[in-house]
Protein backbone atom coordinates (compact mmCIF):
# COMPACT_ATOMS: atom_id res chain seq x y z
CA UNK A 1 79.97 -27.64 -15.04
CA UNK A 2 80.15 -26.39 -11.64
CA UNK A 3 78.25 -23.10 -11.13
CA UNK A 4 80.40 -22.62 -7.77
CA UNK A 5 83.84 -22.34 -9.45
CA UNK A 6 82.79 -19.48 -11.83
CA UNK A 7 83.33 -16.20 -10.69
CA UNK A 8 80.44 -13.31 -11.20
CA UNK A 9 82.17 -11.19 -13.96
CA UNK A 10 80.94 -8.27 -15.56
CA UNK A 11 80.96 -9.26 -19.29
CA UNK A 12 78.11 -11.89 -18.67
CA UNK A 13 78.53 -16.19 -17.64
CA UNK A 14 78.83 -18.74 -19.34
CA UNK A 15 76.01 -20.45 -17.28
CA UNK A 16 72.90 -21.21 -18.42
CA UNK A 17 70.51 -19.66 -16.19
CA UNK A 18 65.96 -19.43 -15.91
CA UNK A 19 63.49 -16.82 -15.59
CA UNK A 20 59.93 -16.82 -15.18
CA UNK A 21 57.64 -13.99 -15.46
CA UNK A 22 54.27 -13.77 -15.11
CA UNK A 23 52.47 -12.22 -18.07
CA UNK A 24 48.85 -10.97 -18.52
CA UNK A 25 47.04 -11.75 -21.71
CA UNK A 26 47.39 -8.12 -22.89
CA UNK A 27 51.46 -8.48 -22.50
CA UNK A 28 51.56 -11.61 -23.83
CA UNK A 29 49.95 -10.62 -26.59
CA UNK A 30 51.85 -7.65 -27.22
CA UNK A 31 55.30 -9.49 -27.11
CA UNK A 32 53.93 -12.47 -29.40
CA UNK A 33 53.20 -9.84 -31.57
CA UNK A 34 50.86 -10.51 -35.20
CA UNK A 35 51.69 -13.94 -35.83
CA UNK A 36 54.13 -14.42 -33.67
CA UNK A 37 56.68 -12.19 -35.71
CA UNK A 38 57.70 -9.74 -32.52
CA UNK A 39 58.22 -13.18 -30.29
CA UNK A 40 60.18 -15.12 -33.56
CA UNK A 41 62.57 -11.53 -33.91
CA UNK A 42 63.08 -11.80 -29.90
CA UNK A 43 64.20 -15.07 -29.93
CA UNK A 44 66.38 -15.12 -33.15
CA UNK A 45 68.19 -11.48 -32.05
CA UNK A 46 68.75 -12.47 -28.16
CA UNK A 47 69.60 -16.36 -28.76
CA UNK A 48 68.15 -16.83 -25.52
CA UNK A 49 64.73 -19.56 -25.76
CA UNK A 50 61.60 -17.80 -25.21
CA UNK A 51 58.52 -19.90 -24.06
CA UNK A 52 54.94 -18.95 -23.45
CA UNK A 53 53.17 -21.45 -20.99
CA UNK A 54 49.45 -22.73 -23.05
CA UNK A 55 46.11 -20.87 -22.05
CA UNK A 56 43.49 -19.53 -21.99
CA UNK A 57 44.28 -18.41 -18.71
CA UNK A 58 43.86 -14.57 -17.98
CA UNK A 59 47.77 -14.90 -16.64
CA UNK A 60 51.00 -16.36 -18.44
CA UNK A 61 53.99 -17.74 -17.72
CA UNK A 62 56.51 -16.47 -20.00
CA UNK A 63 59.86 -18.60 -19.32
CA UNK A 64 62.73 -17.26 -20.39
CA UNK A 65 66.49 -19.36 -20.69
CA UNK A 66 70.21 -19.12 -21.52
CA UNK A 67 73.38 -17.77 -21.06
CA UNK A 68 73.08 -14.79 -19.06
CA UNK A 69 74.09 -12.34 -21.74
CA UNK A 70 71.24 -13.73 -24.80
CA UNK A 71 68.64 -13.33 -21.26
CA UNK A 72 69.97 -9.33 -20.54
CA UNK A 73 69.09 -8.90 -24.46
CA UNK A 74 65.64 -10.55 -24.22
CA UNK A 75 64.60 -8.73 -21.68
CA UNK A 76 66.14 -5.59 -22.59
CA UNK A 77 63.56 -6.46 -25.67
CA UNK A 78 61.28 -6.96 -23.75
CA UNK A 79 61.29 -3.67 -21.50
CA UNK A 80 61.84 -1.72 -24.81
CA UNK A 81 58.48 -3.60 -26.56
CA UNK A 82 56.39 -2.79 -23.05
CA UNK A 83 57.68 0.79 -23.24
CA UNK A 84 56.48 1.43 -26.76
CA UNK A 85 53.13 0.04 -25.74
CA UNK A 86 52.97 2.64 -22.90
CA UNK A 87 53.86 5.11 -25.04
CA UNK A 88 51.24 4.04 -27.77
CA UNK A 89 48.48 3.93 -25.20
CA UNK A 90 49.41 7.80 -23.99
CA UNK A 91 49.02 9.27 -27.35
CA UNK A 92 45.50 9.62 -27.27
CA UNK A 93 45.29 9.55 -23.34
CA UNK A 94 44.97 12.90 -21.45
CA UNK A 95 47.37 10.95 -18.74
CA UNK A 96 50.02 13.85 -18.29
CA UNK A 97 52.58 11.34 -15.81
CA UNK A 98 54.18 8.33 -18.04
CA UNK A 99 53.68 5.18 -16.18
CA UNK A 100 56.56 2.88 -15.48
CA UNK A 101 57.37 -0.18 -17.45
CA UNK A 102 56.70 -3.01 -14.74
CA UNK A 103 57.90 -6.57 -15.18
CA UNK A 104 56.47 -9.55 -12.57
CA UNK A 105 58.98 -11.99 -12.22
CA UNK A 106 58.28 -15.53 -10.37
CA UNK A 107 60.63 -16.63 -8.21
CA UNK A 108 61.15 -19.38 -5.83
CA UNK A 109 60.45 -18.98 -2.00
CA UNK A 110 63.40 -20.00 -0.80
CA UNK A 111 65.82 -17.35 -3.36
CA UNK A 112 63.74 -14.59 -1.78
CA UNK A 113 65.39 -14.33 1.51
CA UNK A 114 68.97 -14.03 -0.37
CA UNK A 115 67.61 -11.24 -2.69
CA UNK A 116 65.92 -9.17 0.18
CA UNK A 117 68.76 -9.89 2.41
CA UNK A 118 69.42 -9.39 5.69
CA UNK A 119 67.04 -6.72 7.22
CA UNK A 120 65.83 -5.65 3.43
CA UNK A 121 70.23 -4.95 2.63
CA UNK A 122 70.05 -6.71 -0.73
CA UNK A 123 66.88 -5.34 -2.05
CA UNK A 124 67.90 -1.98 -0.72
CA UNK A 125 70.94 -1.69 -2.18
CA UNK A 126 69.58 -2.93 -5.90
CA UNK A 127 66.99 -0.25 -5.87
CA UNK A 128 69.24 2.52 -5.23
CA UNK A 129 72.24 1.31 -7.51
CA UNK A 130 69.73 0.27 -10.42
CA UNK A 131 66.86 3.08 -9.86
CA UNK A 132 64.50 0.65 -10.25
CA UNK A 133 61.56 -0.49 -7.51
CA UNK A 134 61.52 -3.84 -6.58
CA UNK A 135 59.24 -5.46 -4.25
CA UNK A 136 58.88 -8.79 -3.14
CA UNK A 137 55.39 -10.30 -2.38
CA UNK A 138 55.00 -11.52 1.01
CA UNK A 139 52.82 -14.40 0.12
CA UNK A 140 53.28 -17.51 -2.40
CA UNK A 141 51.68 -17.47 -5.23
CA UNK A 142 48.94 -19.98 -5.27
CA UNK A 143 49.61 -24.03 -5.09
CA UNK A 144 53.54 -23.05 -5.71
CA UNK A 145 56.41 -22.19 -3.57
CA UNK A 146 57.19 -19.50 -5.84
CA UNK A 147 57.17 -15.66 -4.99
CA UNK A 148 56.04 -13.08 -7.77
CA UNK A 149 58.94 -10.06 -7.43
CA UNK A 150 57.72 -6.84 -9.43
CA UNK A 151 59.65 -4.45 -10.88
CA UNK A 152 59.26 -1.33 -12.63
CA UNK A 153 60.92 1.74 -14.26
CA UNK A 154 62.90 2.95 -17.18
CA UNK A 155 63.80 -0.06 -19.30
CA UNK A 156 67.35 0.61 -18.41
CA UNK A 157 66.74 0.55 -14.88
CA UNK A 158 65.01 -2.77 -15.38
CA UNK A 159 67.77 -4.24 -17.37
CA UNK A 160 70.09 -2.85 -14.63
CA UNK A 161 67.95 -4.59 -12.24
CA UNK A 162 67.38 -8.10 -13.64
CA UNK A 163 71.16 -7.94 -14.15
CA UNK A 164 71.38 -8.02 -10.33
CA UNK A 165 68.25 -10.20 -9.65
CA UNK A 166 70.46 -13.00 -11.52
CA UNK A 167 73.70 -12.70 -10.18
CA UNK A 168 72.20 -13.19 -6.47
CA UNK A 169 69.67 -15.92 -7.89
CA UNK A 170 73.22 -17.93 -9.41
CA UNK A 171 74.98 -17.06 -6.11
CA UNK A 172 72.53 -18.74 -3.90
CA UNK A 173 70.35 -21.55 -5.88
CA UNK A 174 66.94 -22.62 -4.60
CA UNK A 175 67.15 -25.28 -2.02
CA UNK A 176 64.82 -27.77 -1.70
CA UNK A 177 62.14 -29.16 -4.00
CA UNK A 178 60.48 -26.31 -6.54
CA UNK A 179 56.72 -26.05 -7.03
CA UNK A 180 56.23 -23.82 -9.65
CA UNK A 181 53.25 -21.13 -10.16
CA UNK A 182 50.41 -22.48 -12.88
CA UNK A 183 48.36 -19.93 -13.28
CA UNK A 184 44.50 -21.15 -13.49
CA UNK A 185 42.06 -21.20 -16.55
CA UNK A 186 39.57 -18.55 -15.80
CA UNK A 187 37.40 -20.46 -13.47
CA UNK A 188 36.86 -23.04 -16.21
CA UNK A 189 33.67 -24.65 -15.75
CA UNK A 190 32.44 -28.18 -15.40
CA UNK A 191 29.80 -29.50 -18.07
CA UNK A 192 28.31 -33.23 -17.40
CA UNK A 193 26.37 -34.29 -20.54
CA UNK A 194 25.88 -38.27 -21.50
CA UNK A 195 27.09 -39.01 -17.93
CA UNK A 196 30.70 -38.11 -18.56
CA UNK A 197 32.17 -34.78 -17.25
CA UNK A 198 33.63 -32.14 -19.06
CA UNK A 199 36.02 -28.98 -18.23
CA UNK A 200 35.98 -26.01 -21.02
CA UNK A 201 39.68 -25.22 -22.01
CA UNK A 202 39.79 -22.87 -24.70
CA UNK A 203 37.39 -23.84 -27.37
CA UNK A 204 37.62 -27.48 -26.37
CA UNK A 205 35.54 -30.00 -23.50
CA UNK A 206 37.92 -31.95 -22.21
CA UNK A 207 36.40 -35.19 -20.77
CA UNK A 208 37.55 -35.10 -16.94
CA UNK A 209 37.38 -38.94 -15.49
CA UNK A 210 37.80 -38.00 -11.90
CA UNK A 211 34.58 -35.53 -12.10
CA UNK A 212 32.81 -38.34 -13.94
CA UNK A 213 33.32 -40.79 -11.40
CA UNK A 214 32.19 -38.57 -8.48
CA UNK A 215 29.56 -37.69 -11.21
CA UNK A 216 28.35 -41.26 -11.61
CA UNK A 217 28.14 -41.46 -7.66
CA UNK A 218 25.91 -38.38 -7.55
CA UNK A 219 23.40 -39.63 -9.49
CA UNK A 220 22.97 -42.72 -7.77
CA UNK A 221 21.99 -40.14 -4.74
CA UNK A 222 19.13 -37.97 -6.74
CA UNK A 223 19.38 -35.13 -4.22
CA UNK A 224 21.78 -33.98 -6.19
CA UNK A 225 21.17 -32.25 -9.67
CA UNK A 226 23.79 -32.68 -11.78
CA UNK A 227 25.09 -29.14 -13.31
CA UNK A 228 24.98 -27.64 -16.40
CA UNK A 229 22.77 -31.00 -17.82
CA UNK A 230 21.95 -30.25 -21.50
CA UNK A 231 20.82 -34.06 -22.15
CA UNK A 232 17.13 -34.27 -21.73
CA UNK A 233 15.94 -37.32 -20.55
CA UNK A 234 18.88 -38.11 -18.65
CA UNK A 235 18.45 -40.05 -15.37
CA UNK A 236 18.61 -37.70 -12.24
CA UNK A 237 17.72 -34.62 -14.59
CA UNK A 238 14.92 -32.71 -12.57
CA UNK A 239 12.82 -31.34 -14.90
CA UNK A 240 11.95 -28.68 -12.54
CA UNK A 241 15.28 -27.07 -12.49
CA UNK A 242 14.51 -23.44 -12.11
CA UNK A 243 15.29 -21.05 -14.84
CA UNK A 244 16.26 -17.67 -15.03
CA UNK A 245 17.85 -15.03 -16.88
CA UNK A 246 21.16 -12.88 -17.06
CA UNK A 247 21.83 -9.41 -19.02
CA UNK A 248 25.15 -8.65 -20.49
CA UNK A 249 25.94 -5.31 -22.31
CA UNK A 250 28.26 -6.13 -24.64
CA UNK A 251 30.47 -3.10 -27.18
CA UNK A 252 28.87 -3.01 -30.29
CA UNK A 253 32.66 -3.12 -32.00
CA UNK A 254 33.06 -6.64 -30.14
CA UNK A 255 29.70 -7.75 -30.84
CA UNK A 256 30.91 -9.83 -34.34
CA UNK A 257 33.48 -11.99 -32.55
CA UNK A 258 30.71 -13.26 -30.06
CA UNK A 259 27.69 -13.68 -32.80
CA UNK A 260 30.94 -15.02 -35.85
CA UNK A 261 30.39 -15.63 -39.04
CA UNK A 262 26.44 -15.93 -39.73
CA UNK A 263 26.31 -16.96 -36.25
CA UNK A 264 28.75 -19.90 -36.35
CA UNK A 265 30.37 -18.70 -32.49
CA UNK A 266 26.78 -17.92 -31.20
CA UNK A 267 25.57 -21.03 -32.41
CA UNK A 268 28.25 -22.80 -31.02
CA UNK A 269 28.14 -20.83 -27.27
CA UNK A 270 24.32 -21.90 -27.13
CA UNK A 271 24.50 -25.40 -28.11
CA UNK A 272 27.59 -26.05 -25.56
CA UNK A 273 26.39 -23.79 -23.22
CA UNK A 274 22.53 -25.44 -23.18
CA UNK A 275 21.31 -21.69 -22.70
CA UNK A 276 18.87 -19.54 -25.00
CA UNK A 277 20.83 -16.57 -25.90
CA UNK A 278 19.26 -13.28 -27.72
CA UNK A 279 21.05 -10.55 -28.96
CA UNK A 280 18.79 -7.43 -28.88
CA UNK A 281 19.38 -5.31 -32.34
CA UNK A 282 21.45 -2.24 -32.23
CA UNK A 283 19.89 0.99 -31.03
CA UNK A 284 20.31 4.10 -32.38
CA UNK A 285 22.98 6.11 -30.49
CA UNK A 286 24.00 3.48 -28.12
CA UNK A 287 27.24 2.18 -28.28
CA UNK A 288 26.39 -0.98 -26.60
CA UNK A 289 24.36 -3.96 -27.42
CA UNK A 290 21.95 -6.12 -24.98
CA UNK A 291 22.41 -9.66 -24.68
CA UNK A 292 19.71 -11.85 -22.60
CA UNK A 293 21.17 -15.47 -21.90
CA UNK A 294 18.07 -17.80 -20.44
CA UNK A 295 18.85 -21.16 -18.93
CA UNK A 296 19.66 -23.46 -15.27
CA UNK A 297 22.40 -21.17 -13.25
CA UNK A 298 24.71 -23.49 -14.68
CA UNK A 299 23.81 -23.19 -18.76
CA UNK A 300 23.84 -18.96 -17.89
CA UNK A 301 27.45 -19.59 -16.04
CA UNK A 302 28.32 -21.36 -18.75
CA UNK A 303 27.32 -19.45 -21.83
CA UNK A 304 28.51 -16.62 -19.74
CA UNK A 305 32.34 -17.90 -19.27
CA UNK A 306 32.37 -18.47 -23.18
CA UNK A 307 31.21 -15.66 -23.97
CA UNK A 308 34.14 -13.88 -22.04
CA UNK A 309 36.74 -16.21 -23.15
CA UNK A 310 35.28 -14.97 -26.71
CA UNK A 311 36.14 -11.43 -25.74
CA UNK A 312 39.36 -11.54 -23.89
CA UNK A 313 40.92 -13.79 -26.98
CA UNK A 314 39.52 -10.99 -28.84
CA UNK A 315 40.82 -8.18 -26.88
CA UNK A 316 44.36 -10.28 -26.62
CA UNK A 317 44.55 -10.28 -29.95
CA UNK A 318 44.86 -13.33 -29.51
CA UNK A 319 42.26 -14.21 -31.47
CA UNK A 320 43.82 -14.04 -34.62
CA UNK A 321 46.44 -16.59 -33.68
């Protein structure tokens, strides 16, 4: 079907239409909801499909697609879900002024120019007819040729908003080739053990052949030590690397998820992570506990990153999933 031929009416197209927005793990959490019920209810009431890029990134993509109508009705869900979260979050805040809802959309490069329009026109006129802000970002997002466009206010005035965003993004589609945003892991570091190379994603090492390779090459030049080593023994392993030592404070309320049951996670962190890590015992009156990791720079970096990736899937909520 030809997009062309079908005029922009009121009551919604018939075309099937994409959009992306970019999530943190907080929101994304909030709109999958406790076992994915709020995310299951969105996509059975809007019709519109409703997917949530992998990760254990601290950004998501959350792509959204199908007629325009079932999209207006996810996203009205959407605005409505972030609003009750804002509202949650104030009842025990002394915060007087009720933030706006804000959505990030990701958009590509070259549909930017058509929504701004010529000398800022467009975007003027959809913030003043809609009520809602709406500001473009002047750079790409990284390793894309997408554009993140934010907007916030009421939930109507988003709705209002989007409404607009996709009649100009149907009027003028992108041209050219699309590289979409990805967001990155959370620096996800690199592990070599047994001579093979590793890369942390979520709770898993996933064996990475082109690090291995350039691995292999590095030890055949000792100079360099590889990082992160946890096999003794192993060729090229100085056994002079230089230890130190790291302090994290850590909630006493977020402790348990880090140490697990009878100290499955801790156990876990130290053995991947090649560091010695000691939880001090709980002080009376402090509402924090002191955690000492000991290791190379690259065991602490290491036990470090999954340690946080512990507490943001915690924090998420994600962690139940």
């Amino acid at each position: 079907m030809n997009t062309k031929d079908t005029k922009v009416t009121e009551g919604g197209l018939n075309v099937t239409l994409t959009i992306r927005l970019l999530m943190h793990g907080k929101e994304v959490g909030s709109i999958i909801g406790k076992k994915g019920e709020t995310v299951k209810k969105m996509r059975e009431e809007s019709g519109a499909r409703i997917n949530i890029s992998e990760g254990s990134c601290p950004e998501r993509i959350v792509t959204i697609t199908g007629p325009t109508d079932a999209i207006f009705k996810a996203f009205s869900m959407i605005a409505l879900k972030f609003e009750e979260d804002i509202n949650a979050s104030m009842t025990n805040s002394t915060v007087t002024s009720k933030p706006p809802v804000t959505l990030r959309l990701v958009v590509p490069a070259s549909q930017c120019g058509s929504l701004i329009g010529k000398g800022g026109s467009k975007i003027k006129e959809i913030r003043e007819s809609t009520g809602a802000q709406v500001q473009v970002a002047g750079d790409m997002l990284p390793n894309s040729t997408e554009r993140a466009v934010t907007i916030s206010g009421t939930p109507d005035a988003i709705i209002q908003c989007v409404k607009q965003i996709c009649v100009v993004m149907l009027e003028s589609p992108p041209k050219g080739a699309t590289i979409p945003y990805r967001p990155k892991p959370a620096s996800a570091p690199i592990i070599f053990a047994g001579g093979q190379a590793f890369t942390i994603q979520g709770q898993y090492a996933i064996p990475h052949p082109d690090l291995t390779k350039l691995h292999q090459l590095a030890m055949q030049h000792p100079p360099f030590t590889p990082l992160g080593q946890t096999t003794p023994g192993f060729p090229g392993l100085d056994a002079t690397t230089p230890t130190s030592s790291h302090e994290l404070t850590i909630p006493n309320d977020l402790i348990g998820c880090i140490i697990g049951r009878q100290g499955s996670k801790i156990n876990e962190i130290r053995q991947m992570s090649g560091a010695q890590i000691k939880i001090a015992n709980a002080t009376e009156g402090s509402a924090e506990r002191q955690v000492t990791i000991t290791g190379s720079p690259a065991n602490i970096s290491l036990a470090q990153y999954l340690i946080n990736a512990r507490l943001s899937s915690e924090v998420t909520g994600l962690g139940a999933l």
